[in-house]
PDB file of C-alpha atoms in Angstrom:
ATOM      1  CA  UNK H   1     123.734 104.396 123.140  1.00 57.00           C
ATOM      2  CA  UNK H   2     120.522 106.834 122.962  1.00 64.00           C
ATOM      3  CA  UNK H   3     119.393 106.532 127.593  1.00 87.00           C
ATOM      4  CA  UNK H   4     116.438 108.508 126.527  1.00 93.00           C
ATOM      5  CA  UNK H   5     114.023 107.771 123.576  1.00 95.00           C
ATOM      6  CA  UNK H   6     111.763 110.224 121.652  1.00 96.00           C
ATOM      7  CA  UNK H   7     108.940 109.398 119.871  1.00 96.00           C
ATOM      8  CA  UNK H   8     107.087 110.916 117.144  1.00 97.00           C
ATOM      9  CA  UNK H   9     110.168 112.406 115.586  1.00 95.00           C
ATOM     10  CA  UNK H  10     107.647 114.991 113.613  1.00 96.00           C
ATOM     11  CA  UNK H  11     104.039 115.158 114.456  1.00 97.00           C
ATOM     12  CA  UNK H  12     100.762 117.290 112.965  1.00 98.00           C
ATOM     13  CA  UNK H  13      98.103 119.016 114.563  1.00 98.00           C
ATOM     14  CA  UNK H  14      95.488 120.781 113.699  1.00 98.00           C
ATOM     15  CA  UNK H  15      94.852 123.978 115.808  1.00 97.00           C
ATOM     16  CA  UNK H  16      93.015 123.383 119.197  1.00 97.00           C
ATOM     17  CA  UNK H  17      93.752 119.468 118.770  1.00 98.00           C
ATOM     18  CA  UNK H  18      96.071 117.477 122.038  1.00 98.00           C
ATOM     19  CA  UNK H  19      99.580 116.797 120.955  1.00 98.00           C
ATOM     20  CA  UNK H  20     101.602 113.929 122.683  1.00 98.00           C
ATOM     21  CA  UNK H  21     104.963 113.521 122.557  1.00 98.00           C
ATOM     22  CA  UNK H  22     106.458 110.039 124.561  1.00 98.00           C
ATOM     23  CA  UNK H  23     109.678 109.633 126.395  1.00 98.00           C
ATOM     24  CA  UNK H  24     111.532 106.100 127.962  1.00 97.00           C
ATOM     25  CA  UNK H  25     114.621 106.006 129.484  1.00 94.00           C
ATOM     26  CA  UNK H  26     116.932 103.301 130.875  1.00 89.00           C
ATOM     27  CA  UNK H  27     118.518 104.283 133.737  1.00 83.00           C
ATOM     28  CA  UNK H  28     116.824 104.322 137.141  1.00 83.00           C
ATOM     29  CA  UNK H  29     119.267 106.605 138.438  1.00 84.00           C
ATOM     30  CA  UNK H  30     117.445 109.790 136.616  1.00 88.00           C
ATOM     31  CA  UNK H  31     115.668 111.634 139.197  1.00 87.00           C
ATOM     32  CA  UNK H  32     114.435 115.064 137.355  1.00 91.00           C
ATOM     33  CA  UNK H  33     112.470 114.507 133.775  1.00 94.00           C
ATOM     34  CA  UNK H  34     111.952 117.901 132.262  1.00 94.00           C
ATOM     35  CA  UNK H  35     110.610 119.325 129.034  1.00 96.00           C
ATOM     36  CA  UNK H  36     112.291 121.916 126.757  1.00 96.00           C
ATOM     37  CA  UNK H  37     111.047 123.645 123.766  1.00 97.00           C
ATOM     38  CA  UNK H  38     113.178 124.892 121.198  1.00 96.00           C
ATOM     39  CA  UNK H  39     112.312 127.655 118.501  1.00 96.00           C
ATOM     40  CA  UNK H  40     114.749 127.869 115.360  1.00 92.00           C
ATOM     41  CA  UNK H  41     117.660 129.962 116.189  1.00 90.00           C
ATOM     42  CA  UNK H  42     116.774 130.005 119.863  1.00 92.00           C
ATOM     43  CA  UNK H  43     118.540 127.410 122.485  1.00 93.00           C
ATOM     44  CA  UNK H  44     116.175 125.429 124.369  1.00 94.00           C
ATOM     45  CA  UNK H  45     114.106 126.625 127.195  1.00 94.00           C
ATOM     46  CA  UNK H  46     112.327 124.677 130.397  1.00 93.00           C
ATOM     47  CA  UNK H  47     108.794 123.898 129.597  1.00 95.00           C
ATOM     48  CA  UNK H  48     107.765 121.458 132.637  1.00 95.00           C
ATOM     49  CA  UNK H  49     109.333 119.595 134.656  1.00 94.00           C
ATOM     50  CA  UNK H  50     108.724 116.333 136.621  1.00 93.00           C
ATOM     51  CA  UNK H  51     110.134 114.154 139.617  1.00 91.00           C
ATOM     52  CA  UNK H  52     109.653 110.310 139.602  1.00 89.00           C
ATOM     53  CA  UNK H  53     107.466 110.914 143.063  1.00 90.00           C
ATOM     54  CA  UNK H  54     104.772 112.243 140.863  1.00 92.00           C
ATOM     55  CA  UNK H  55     102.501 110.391 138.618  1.00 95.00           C
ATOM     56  CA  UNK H  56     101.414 113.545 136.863  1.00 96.00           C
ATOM     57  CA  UNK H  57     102.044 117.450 136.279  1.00 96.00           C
ATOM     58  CA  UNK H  58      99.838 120.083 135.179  1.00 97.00           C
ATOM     59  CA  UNK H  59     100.762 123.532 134.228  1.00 96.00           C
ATOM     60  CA  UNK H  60      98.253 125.394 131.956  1.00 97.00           C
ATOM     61  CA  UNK H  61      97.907 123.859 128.806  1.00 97.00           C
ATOM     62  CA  UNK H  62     101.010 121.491 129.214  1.00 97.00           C
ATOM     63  CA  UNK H  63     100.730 118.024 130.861  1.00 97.00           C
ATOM     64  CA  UNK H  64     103.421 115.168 132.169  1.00 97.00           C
ATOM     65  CA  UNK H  65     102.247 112.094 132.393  1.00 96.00           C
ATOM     66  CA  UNK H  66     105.152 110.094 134.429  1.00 96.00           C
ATOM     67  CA  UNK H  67     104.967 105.821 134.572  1.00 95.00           C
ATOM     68  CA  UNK H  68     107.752 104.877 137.011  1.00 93.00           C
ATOM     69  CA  UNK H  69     107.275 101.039 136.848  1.00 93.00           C
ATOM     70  CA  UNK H  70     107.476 101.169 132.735  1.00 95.00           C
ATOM     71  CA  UNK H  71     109.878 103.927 132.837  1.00 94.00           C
ATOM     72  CA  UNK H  72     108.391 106.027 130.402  1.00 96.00           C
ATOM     73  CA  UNK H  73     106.765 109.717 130.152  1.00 97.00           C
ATOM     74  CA  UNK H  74     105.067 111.992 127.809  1.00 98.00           C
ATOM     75  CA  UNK H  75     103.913 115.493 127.233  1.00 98.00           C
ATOM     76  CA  UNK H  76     100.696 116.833 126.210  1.00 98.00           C
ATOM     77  CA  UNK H  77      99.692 119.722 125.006  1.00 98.00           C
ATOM     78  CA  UNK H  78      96.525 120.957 124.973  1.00 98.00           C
ATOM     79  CA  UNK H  79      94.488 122.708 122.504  1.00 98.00           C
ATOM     80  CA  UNK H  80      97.449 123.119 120.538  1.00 98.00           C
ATOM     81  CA  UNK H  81      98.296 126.651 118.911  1.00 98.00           C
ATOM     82  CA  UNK H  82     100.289 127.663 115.995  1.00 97.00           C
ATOM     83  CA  UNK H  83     102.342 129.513 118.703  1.00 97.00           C
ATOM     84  CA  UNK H  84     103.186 126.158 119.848  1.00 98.00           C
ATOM     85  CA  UNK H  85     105.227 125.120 116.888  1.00 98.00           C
ATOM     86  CA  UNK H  86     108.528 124.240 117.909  1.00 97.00           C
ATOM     87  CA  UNK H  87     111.388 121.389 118.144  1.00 97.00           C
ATOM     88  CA  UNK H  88     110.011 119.517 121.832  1.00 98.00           C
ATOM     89  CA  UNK H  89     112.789 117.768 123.872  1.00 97.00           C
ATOM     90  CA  UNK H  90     112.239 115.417 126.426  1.00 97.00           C
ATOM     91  CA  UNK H  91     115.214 114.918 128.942  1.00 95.00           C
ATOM     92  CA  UNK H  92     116.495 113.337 132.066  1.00 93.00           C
ATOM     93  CA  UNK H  93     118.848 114.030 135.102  1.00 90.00           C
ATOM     94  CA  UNK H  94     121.074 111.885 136.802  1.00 85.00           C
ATOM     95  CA  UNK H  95     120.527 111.783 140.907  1.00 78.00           C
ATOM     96  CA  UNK H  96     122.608 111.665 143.900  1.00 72.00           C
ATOM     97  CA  UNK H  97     124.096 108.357 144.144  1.00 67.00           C
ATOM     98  CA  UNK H  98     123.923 106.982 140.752  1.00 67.00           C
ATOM     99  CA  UNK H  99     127.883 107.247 138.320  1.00 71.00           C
ATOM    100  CA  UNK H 100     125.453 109.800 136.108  1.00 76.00           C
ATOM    101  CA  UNK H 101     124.935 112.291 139.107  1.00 80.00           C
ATOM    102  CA  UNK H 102     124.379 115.469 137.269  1.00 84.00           C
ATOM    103  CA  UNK H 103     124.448 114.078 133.742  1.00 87.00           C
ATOM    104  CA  UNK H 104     121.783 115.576 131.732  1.00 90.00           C
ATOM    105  CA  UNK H 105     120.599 113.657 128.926  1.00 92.00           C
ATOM    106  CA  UNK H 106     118.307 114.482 126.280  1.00 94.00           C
ATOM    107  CA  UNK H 107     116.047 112.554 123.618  1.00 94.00           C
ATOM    108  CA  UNK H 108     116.258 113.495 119.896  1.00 94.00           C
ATOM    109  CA  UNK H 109     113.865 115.834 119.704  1.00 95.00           C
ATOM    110  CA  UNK H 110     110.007 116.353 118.200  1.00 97.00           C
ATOM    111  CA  UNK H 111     108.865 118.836 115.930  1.00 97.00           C
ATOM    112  CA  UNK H 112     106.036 119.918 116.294  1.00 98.00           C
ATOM    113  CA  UNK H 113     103.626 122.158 113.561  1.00 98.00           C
ATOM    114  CA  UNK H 114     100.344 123.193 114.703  1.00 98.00           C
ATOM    115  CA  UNK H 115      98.290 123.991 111.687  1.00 96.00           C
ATOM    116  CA  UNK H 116      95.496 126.845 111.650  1.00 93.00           C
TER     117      UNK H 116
ATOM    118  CA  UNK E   1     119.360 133.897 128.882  1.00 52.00           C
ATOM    119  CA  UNK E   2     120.745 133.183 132.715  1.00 63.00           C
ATOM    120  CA  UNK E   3     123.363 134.726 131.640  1.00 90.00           C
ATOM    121  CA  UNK E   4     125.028 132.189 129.526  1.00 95.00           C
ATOM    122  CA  UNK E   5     127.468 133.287 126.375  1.00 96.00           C
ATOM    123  CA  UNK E   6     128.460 131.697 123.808  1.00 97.00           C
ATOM    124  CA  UNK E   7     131.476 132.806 121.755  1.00 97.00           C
ATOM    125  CA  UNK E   8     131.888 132.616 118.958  1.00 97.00           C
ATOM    126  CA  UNK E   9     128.629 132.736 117.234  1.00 97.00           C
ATOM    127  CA  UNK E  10     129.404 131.396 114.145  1.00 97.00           C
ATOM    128  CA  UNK E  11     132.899 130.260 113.117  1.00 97.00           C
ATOM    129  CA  UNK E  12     134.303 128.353 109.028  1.00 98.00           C
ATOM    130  CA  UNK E  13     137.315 126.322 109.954  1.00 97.00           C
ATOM    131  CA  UNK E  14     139.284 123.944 108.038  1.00 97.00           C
ATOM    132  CA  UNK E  15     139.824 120.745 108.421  1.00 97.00           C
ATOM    133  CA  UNK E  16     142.652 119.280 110.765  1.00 97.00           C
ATOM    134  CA  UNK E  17     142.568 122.872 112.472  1.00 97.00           C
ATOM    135  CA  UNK E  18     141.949 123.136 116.282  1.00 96.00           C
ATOM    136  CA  UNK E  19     139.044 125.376 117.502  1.00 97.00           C
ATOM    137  CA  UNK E  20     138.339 126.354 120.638  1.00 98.00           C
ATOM    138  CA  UNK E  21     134.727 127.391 122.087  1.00 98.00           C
ATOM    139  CA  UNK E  22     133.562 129.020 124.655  1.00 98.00           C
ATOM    140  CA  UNK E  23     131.409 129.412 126.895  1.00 98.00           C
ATOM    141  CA  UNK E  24     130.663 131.841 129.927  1.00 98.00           C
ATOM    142  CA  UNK E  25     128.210 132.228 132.802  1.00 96.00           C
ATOM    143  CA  UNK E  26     127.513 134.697 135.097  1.00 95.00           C
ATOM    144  CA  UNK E  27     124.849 132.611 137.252  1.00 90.00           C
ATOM    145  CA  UNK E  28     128.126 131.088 139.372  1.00 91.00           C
ATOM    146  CA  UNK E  29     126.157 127.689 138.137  1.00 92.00           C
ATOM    147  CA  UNK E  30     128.399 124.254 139.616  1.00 91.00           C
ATOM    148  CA  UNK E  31     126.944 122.152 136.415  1.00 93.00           C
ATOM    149  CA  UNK E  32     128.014 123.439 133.023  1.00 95.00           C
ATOM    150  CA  UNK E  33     127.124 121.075 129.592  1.00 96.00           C
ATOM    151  CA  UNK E  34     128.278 121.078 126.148  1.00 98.00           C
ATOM    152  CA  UNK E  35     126.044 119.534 123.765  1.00 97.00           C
ATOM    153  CA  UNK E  36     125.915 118.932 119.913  1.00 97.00           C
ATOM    154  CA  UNK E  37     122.454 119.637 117.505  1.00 96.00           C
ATOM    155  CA  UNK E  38     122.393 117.681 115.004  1.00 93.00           C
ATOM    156  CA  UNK E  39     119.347 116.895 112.525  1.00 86.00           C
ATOM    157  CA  UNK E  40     117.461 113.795 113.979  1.00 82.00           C
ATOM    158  CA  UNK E  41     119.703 113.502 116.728  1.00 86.00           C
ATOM    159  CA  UNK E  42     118.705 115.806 118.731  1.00 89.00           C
ATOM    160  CA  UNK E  43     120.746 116.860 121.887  1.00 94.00           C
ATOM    161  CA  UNK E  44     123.865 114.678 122.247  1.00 95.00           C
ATOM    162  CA  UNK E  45     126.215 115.420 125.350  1.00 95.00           C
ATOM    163  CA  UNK E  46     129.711 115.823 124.362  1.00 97.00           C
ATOM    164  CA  UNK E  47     131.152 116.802 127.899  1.00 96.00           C
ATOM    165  CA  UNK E  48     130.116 118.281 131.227  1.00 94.00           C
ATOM    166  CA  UNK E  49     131.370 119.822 134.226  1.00 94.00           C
ATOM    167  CA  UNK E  50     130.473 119.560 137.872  1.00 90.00           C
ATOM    168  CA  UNK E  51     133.153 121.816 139.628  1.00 91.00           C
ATOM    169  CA  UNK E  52     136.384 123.268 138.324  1.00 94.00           C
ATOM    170  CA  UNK E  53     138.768 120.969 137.249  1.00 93.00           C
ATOM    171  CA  UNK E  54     135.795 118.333 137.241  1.00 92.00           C
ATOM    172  CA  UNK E  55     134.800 116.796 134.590  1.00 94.00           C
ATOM    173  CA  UNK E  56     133.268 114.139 132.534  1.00 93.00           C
ATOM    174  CA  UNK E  57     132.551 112.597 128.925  1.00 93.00           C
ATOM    175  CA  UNK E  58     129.127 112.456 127.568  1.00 93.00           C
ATOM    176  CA  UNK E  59     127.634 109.904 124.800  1.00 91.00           C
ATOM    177  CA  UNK E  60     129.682 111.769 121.550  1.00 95.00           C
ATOM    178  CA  UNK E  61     132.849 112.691 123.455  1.00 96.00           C
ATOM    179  CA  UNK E  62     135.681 111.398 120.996  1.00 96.00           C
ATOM    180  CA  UNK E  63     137.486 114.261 118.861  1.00 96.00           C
ATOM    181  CA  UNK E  64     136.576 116.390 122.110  1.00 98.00           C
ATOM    182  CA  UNK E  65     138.177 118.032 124.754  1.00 97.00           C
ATOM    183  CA  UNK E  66     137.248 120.456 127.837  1.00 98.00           C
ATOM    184  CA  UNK E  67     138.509 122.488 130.210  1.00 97.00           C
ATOM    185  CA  UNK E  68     137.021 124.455 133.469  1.00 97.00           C
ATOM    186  CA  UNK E  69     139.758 126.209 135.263  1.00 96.00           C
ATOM    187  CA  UNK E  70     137.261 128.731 137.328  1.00 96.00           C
ATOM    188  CA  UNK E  71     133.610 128.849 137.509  1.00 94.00           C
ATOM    189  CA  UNK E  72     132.285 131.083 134.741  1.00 96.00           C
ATOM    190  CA  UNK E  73     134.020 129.328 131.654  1.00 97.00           C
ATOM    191  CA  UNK E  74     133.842 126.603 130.574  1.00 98.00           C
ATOM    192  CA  UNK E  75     136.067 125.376 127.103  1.00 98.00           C
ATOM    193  CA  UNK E  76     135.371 122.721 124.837  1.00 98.00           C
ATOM    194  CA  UNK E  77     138.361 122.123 121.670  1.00 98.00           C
ATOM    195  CA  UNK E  78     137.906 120.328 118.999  1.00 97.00           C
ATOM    196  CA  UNK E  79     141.690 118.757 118.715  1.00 93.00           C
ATOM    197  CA  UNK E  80     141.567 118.413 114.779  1.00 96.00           C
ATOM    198  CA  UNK E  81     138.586 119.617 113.415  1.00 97.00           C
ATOM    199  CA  UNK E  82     136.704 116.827 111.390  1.00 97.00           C
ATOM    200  CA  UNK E  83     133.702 117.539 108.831  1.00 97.00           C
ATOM    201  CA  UNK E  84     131.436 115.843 111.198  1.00 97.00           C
ATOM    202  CA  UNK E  85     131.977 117.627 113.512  1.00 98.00           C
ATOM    203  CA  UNK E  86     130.060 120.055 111.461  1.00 98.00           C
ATOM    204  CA  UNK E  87     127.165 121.121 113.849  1.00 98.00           C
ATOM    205  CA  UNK E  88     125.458 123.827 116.133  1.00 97.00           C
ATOM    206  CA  UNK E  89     127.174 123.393 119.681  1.00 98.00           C
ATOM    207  CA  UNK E  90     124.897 124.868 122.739  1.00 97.00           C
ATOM    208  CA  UNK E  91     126.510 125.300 126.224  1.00 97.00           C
ATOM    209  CA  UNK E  92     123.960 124.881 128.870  1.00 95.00           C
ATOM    210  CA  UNK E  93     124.152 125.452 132.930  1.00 94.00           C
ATOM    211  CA  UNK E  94     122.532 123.961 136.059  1.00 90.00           C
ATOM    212  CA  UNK E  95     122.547 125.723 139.363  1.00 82.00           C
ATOM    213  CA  UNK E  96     123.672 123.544 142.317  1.00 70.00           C
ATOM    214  CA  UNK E  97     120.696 121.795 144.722  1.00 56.00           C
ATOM    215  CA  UNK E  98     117.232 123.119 144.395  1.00 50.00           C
ATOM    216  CA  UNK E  99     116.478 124.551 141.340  1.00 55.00           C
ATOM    217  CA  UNK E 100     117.404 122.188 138.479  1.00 80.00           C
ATOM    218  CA  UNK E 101     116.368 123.515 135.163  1.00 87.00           C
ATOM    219  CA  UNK E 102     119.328 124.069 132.922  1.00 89.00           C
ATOM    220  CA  UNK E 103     119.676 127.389 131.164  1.00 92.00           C
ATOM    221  CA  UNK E 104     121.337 127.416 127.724  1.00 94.00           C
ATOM    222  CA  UNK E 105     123.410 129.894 125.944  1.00 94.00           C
ATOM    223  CA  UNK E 106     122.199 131.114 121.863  1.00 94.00           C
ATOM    224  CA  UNK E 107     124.437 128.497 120.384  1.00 96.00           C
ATOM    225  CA  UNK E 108     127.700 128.411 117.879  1.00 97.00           C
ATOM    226  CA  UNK E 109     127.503 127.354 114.585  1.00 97.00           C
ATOM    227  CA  UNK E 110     130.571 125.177 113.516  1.00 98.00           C
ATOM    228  CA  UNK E 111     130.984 124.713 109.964  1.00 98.00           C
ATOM    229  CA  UNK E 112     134.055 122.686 109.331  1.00 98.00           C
ATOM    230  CA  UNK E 113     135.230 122.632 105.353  1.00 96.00           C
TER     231      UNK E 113
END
């Protein structure tokens, strides 16, 4: 029973081209929606990070775009750079109050390859 | 890294053996995670901790077990080692209230034959 839902599983880009990656979860418990990015042999690491107060969050090239009411969310990445070539996980955190307080859940993951 | 260590690094076991992993923080973190990578699966939980002694199952926990008897470590055993269970296992940590990103350790990689 996936809570959270990637989609693309892979997706292409050429170089200086927008890359979006979509998220949907279930449970309307999750109060914390972050990003991680993954290189091989690396664990993840905290890209962005969103609260369901917020319709949208911009840092640098990296957007969230956060619909409450169709509980969904996505990433975008701007002008895309072969730098930015990675494995992309979506994610969500359970709130106070809810039996998933705490419970970090993750989607299954995008890879992304920015071409040259 | 926060921190976060992962021992050991890379481990061949047989099958029906028990293996224990673990994993250590130094970030006194309450929330400590142990997760599963597996191609096109991304991320799956297997267990997590929200105080010592506390503890709950995630979405792959059969064949799993965990323990957190202080703070810093936190154990997950695989009872009898299957060849699905054949996978890269990554510990992460949250911090209590405020600051919620989770910091993971480098990963093991369990290879089960």
């Amino acid at each position: 029973q996936q809570q959270v839902k990637q989609s693309p599983q892979s997706l292409i880009v050429q170089k200086g081209g927008i890359s979006i990656i979509n998220c949907a979860y279930e449970n309307t418990a999750f109060d914390y929606f972050p990003w991680y990015q993954q290189f091989p042999g690396k664990g993840p690491a905290l890209l962005i990070a969103i609260r369901p107060d917020v319709s949208e969050k911009k840092e640098g090239r990296f957007t969230i775009s956060f619909n409450k009411s169709a509980k969904q969310f996505s990433l975008h990445i701007m002008d895309s750079q072969p730098g930015d070539s990675a494995t992309y996980f979506c994610a969500a955190l359970g709130g106070a109050g809810g039996t998933s307080y705490g419970k970090l859940t993750f989607g299954q993951g995008t890879i992304l390859t920015v071409h040259p | 890294d926060a921190g976060i260590t992962q021992s050991p690094r890379h481990k061949v076991t047989e099958t029906g053996t028990p293996v224990t992993l673990r994993c250590h923080q130094t970030e006194n973190h309450r929330y400590m995670y142990w997760y599963r990578q597996d191609p096109g699966h991304g991320l799956r939980l297997i267990h997590y901790s929200y105080g010592v002694k506390d503890t709950d199952k995630g979405e792959v926990s059969d064949g799993y077990s965990v323990s957190r008897s202080k703070t810093e470590d936190f154990l997950l055993t695989l009872e009898s080692a299957t060849s699905s269970q054949t996978s890269v296992y990554f510990c992460a940590t949250i911090s209590q209230g405020g600051n919620t990103e989770a910091f993971f350790g480098q990963g093991t990689r369990l290879t089960v034959v």
